[in-house]
Coordinates of C-alpha atoms and ligand atoms in Angstrom, one line a residue:
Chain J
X1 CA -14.6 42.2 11.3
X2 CA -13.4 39.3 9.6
X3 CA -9.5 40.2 11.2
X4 CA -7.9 36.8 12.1
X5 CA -6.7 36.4 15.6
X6 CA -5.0 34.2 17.8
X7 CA -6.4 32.6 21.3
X8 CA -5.7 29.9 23.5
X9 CA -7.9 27.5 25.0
X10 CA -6.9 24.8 27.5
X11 CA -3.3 25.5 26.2
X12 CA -4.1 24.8 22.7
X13 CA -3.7 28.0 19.9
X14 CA -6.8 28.4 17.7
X15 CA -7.2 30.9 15.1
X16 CA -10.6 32.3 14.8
X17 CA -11.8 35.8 13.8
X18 CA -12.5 39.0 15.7
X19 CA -15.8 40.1 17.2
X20 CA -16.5 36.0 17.3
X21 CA -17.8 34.7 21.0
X22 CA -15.9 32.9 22.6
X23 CA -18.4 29.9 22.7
X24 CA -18.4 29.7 18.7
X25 CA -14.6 29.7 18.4
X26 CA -14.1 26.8 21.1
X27 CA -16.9 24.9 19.6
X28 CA -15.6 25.3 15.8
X29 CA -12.4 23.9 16.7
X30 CA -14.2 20.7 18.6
X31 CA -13.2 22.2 22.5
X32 CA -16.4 21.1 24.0
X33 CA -18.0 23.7 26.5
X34 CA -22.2 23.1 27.8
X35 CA -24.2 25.6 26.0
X36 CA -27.8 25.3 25.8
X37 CA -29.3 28.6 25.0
X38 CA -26.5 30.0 22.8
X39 CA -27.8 31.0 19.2
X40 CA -24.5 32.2 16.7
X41 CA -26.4 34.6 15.0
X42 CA -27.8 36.4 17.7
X43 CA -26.0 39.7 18.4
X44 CA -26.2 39.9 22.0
X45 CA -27.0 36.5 23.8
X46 CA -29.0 36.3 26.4
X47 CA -26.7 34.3 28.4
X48 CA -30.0 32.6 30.6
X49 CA -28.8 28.8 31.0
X50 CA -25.7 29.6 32.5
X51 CA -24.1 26.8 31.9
X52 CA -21.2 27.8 29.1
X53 CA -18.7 29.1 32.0
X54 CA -15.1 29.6 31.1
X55 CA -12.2 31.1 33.0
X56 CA -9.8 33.7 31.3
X57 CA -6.8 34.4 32.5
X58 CA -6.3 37.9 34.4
X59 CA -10.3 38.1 34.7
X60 CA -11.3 37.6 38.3
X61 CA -14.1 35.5 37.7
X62 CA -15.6 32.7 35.7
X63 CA -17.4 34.2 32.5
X64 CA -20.1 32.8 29.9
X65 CA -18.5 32.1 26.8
X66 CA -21.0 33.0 25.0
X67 CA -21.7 36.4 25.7
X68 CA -17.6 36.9 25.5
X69 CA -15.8 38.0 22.6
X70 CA -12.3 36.5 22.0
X71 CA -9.6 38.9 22.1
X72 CA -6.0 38.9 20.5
X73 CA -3.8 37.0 23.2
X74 CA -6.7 35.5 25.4
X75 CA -5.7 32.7 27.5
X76 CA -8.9 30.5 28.5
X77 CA -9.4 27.4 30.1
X78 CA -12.5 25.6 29.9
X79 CA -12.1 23.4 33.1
X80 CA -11.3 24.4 36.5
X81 CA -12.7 23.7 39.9
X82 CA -14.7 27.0 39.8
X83 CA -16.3 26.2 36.1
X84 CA -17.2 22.6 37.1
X85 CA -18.9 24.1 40.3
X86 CA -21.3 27.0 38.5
X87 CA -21.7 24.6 35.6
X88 CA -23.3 21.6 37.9
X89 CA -25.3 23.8 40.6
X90 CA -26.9 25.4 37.1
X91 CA -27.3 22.0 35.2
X92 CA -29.1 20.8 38.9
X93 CA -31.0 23.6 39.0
X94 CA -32.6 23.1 35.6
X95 CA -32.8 19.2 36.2
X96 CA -35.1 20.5 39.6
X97 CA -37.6 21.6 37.5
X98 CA -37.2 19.1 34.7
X99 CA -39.8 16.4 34.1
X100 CA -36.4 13.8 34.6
X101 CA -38.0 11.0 32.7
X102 CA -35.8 10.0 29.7
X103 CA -37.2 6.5 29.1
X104 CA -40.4 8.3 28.5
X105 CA -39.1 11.3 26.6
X106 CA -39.5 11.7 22.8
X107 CA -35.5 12.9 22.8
X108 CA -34.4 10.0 24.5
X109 CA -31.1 9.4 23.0
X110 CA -31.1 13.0 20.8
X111 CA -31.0 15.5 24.2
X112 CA -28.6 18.4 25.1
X113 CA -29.1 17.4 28.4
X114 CA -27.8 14.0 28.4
X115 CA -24.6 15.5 26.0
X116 CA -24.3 17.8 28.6
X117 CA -24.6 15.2 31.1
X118 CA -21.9 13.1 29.2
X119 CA -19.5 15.4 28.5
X120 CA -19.0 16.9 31.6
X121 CA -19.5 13.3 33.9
X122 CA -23.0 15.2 35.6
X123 CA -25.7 12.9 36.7
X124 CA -29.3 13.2 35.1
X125 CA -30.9 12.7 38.7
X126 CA -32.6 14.6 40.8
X127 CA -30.4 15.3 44.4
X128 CA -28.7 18.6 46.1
X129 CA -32.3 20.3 44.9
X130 CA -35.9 19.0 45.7
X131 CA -37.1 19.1 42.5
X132 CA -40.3 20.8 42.0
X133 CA -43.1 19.1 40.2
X134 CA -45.9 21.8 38.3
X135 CA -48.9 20.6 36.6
X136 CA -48.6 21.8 32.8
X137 CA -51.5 21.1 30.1
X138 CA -49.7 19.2 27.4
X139 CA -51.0 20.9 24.4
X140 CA -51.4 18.9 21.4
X141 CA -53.4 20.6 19.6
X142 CA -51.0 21.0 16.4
X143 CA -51.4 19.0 13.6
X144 CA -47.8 17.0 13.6
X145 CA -46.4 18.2 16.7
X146 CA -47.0 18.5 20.7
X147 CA -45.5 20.7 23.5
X148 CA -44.8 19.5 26.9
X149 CA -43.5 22.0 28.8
X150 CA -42.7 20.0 31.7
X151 CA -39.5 18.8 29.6
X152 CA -38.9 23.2 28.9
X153 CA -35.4 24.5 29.8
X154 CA -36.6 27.6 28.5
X155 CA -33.1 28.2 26.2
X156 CA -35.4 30.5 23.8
X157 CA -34.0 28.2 20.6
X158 CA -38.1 27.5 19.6
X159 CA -38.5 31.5 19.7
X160 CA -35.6 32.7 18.0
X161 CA -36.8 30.3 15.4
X162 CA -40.4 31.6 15.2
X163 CA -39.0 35.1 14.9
X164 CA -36.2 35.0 12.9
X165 CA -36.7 32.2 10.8
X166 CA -40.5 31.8 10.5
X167 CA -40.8 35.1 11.0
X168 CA -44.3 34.6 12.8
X169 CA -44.2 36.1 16.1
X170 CA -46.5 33.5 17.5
X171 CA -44.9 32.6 20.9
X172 CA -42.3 33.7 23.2
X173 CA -41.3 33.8 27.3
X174 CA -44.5 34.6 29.5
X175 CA -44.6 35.3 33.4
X176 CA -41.8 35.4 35.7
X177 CA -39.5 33.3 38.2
X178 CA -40.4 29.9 38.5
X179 CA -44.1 30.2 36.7
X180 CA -41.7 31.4 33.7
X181 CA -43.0 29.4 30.3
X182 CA -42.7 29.6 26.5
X183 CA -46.6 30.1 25.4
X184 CA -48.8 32.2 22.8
X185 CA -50.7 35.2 23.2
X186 CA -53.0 35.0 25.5
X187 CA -51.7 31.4 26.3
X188 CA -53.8 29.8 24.1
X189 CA -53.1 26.3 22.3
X190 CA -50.8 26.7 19.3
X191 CA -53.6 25.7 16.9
X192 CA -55.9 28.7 17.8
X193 CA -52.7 30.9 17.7
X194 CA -51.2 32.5 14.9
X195 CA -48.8 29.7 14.8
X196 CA -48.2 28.4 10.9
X197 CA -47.5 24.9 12.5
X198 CA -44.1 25.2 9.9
X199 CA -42.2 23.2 12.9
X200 CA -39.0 25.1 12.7
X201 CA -39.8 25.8 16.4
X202 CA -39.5 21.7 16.6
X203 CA -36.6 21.3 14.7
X204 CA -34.3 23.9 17.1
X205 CA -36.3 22.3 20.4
X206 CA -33.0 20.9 22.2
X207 CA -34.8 18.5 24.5
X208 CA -38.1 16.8 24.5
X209 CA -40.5 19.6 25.0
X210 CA -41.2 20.5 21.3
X211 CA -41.5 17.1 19.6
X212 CA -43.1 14.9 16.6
X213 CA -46.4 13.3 17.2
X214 CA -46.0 9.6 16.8
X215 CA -44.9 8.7 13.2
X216 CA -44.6 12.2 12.1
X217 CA -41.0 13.0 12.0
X218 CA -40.0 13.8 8.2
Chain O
X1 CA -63.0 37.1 29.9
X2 CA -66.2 38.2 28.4
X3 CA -66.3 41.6 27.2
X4 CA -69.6 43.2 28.9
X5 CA -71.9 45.3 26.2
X6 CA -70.0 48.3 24.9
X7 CA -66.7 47.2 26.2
X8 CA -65.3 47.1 22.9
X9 CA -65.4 50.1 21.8
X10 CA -64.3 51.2 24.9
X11 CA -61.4 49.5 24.7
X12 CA -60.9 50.3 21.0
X13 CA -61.2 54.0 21.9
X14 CA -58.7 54.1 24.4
X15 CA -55.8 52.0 23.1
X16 CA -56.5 54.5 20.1
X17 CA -56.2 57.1 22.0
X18 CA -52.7 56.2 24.1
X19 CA -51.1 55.3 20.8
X20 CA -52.2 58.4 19.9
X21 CA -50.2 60.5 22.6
X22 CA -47.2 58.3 22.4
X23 CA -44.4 57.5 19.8
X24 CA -45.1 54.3 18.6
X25 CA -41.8 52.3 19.8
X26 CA -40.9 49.5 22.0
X27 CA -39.2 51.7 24.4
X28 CA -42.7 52.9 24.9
X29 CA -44.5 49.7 25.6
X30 CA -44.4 49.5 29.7
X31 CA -45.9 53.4 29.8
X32 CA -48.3 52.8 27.2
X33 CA -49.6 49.6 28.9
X34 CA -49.6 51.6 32.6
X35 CA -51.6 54.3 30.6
X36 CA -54.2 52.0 28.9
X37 CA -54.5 50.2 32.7
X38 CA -55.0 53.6 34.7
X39 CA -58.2 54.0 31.9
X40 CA -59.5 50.9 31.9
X41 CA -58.9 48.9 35.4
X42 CA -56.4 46.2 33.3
X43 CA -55.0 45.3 30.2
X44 CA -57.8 43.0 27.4
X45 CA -56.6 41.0 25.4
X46 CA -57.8 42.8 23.0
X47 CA -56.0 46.3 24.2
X48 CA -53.0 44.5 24.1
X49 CA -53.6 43.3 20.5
X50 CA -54.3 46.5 19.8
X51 CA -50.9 47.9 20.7
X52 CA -48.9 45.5 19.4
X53 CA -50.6 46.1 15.9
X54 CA -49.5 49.9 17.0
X55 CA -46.1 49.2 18.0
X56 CA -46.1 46.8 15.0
X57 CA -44.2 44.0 17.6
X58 CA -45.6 40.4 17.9
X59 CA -48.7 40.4 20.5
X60 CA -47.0 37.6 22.4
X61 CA -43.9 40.0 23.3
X62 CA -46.5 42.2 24.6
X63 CA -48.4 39.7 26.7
X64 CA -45.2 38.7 27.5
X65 CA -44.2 41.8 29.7
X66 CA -47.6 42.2 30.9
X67 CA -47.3 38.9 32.5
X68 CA -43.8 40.4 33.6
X69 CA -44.6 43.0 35.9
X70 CA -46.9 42.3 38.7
X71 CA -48.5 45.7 38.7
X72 CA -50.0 44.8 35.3
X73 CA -53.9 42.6 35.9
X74 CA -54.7 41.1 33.0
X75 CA -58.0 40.4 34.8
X76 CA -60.9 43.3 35.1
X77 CA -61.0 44.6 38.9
X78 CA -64.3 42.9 40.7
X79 CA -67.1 44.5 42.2
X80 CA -65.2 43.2 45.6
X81 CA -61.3 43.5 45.4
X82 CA -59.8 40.9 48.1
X83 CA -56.3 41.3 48.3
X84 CA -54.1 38.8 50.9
X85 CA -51.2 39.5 51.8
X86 CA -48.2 37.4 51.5
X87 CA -45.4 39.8 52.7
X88 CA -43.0 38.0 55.3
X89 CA -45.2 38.3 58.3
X90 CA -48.3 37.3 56.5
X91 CA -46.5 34.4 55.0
X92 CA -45.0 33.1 58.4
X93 CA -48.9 33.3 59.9
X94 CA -50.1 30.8 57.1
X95 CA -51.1 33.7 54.2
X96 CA -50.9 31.5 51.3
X97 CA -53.5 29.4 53.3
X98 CA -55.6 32.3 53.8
X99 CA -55.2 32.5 50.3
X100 CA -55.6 29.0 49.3
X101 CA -59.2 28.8 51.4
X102 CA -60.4 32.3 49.1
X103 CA -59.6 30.3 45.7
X104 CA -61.4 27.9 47.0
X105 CA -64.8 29.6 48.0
X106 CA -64.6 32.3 45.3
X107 CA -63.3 29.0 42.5
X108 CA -61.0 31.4 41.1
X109 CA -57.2 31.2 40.9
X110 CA -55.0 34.9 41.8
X111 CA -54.8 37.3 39.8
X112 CA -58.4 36.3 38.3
X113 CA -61.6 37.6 38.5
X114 CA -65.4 35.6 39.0
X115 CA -66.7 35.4 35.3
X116 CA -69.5 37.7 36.4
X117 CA -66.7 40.2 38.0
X118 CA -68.4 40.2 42.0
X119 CA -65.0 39.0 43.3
X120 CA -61.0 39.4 42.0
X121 CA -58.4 38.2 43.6
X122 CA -55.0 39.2 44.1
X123 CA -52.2 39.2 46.5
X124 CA -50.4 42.1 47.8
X125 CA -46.8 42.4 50.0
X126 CA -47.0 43.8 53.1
X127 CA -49.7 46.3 53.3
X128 CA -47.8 47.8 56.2
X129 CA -49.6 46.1 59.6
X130 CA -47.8 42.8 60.2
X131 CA -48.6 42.4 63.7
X132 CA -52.3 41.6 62.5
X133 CA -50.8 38.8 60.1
X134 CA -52.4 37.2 58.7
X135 CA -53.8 40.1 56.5
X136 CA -56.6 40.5 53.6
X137 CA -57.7 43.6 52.4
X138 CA -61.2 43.5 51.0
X139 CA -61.7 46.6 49.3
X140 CA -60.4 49.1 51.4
X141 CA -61.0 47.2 54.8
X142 CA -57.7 45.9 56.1
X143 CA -59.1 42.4 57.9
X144 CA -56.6 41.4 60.5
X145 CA -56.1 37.3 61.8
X146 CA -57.7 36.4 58.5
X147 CA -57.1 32.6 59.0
X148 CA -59.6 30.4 57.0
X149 CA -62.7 30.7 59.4
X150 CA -62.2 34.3 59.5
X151 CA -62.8 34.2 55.5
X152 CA -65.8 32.5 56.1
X153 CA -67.0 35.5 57.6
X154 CA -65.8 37.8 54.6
X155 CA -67.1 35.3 52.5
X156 CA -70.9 35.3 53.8
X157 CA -70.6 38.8 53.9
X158 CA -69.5 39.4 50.2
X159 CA -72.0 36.6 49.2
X160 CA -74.9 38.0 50.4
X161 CA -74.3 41.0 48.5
X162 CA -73.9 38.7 45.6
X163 CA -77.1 37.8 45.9
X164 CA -78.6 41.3 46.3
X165 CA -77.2 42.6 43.2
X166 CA -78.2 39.2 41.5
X167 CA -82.0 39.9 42.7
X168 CA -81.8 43.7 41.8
X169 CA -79.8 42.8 38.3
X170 CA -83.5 40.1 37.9
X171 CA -86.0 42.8 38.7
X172 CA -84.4 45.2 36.6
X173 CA -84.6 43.5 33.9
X174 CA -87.7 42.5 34.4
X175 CA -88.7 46.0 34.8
X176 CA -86.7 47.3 31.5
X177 CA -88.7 44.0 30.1
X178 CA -92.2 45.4 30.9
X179 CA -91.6 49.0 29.3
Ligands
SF4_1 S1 -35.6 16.2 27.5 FE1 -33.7 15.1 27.6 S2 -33.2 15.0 29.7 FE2 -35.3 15.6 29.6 S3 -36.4 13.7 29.9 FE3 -36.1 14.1 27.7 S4 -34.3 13.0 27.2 FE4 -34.3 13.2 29.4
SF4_2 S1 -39.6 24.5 24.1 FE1 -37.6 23.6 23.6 S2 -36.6 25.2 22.4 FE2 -38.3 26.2 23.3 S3 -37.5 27.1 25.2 FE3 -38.3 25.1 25.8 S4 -36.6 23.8 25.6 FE4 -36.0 25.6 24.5
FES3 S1 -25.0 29.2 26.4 FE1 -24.0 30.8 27.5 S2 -25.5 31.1 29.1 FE2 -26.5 29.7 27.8
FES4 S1 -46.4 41.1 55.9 FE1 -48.5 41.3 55.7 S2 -48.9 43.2 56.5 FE2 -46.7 43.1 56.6

């Protein structure tokens, strides 16, 4: 498991260890790729954001580098015209849905989606895709905390850290397509749920859905 | 929703009783759900409690895939099922109209049902007669044209049997009260 191999990412040879994705290698060796639903530990990835594309050469198409495992040899490259394409038509697509509001937003300034935006020269504006605006109760209920899930991207982090690390079970992905949300059972407030209100769910919230009440960040 | 008398421990009894005649593991959720919703007409919240406690998974993962799969109704059937169709033809004729205008009149959303269970609500796709679109079925009466002011027609219809059962619902209690 821990057998040390050799890849190359945009012509530059990193050593990192078998059965390691290729997302966590590239990132441990600061080569930057957009990932926003990517958890290390997680055995097999659920690869939903779609926005860690990579190319690898002698594979016919773009893959997610997350979900890949490096391999002895493998050539990738993090850039190229068909990466940049998938990774903006899926960074617009989750903008369309995307209460795009920054100035207002409680992770102004502490967001994967304006690193994201940064790093890879995308605008935070709505344009190619009418955005699509859905009315969602902003539940407040918890002591310290709120979730607004009009600020969701839906990258799973807040469950993974409920199950795995909390090891609560209180809330996970409800419904399907675009009526798709994080909730509770039975879609109840998180204070009538069997939520602990332990905020690790807060803590791994990369955008400004999950956030601290007013004055209540430790 | 509110559980009507001995609902319970109907529900009790049959979630009990599916666990029972399945293994208890997560490959097993989706039939044991389908079996629990053949007995009971849907899947209560508190059925669904139940099996997760049986399948010792979190209840949300649970609620989760019943709010998956659209042949799961979370809601109790009505007295009246109105089902509108939203299949290609119906949507092209103005279906999620026809649809919008029975939210409105019965004040419930899809997939609900009236707190007193006369009316539920749900939409179907293609029910197989397009050149009638837009369609609603109402029970098991396939309604053909149903544009807004032929749903006031259903509407008065189902609502006068509202009342009916309202009035019979009165004066049997009022007899029940007398003995
Ligand atoms: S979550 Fe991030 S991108 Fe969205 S409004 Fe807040 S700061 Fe902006
Ligand atoms: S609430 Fe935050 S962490 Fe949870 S899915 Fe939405 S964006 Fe991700
Ligand atoms: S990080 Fe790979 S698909 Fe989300
Ligand atoms: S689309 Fe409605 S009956 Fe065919």
């Amino acid at each position: 498991m821990s057998e040390e191999i050799t890849i190359t990412i945009d012509d530059r040879q990193i050593k990192t260890r078998r059965g390691e994705k290729l997302l966590w290698a590239a990132l441990e060796n600061d080569i930057y790729i957009p990932h926003l639903c990517a958890i290390k530990e997680e055995k097999r990835p659920n690869a939903s954001c779609r926005l860690c594309f990579v190319e690898i050469e002698g594979v016919s198409r773009p893959v997610t580098a997350c979900s890949r495992e490096v391999e002895e040899g493998m050539a990738v490259k993090t850039r190229t015209p068909r990466v940049d394409r998938l990774v903006k038509t899926g960074f617009e697509l989750l903008l369309s849905d995307h209460n795009l509001n920054c100035r207002e937003c409680p992770a102004n300034r502490n967001c994967a989606l304006q690193v994201i935006a940064k790093k890879r020269r995308l605008k935070l504006k709505h344009n190619r895709f009418k955005p699509i605006e859905r009315e969602y109760e902003l539940d407040q209920s918890p002591a310290e905390f709120a979730f607004d899930r009009s600020r969701c991207v839906l990258c799973g982090q807040c469950i993974w850290a409920d199950r795995v690390e909390a090891e609560v079970g209180a809330i996970g992905f409800t419904n399907r397509g675009i009526d798709r949300v994080v909730t509770t059972f039975n879609n109840l407030p998180l204070a009538d749920s069997i939520c602990t209100e332990c905020k690790l769910c807060v803590e791994a919230c990369p955008v400004g859905a999950l956030y601290y009440k007013e004055g209540q960040k430790a | 929703m509110q559980l009507m008398e001995g609902e319970r421990e109907e529900i009790l009894a049959c979630v009990k009783e599916v666990l029972g005649e399945n293994s208890k593991t997560n490959e097993n959720l989706i039939p044991i759900l389908q079996q629990v919703q053949a007995k009971l007409g849907y899947l209560p919240a508190l059925a669904m409690e139940k099996i997760a406690e049986g399948l010792d998974a979190p209840a949300a993962d649970v609620y989760g895939i019943a709010t998956f799969y659209n042949q799961f109704r979370l809601n109790p059937p009505g007295k009246h099922e109105v089902r509108v169709c939203l299949g290609t033809a119906c949507y092209m004729a103005g279906g999620n109209i026809t649809l919008e205008s029975f939210e409105r009149r019965m004040e419930i959303k899809e997939g609900e049902t009236t707190p007193d269970r006369h009316y539920s609500l749900d939409r179907v796709a293609c029910v197989g007669c397009c050149s009638l679109a837009p369609v609603v079925v109402v029970d098991e009466e396939v309604e053909g044209k149903a544009t807004p002011t032929r749903v006031d027609g259903i509407m008065l219809a189902l609502e006068e049997d509202r009342e009916n059962t309202g009035k019979q619902e009165s004066e049997e209690g009022e007899k029940s009260g007398q003995n």
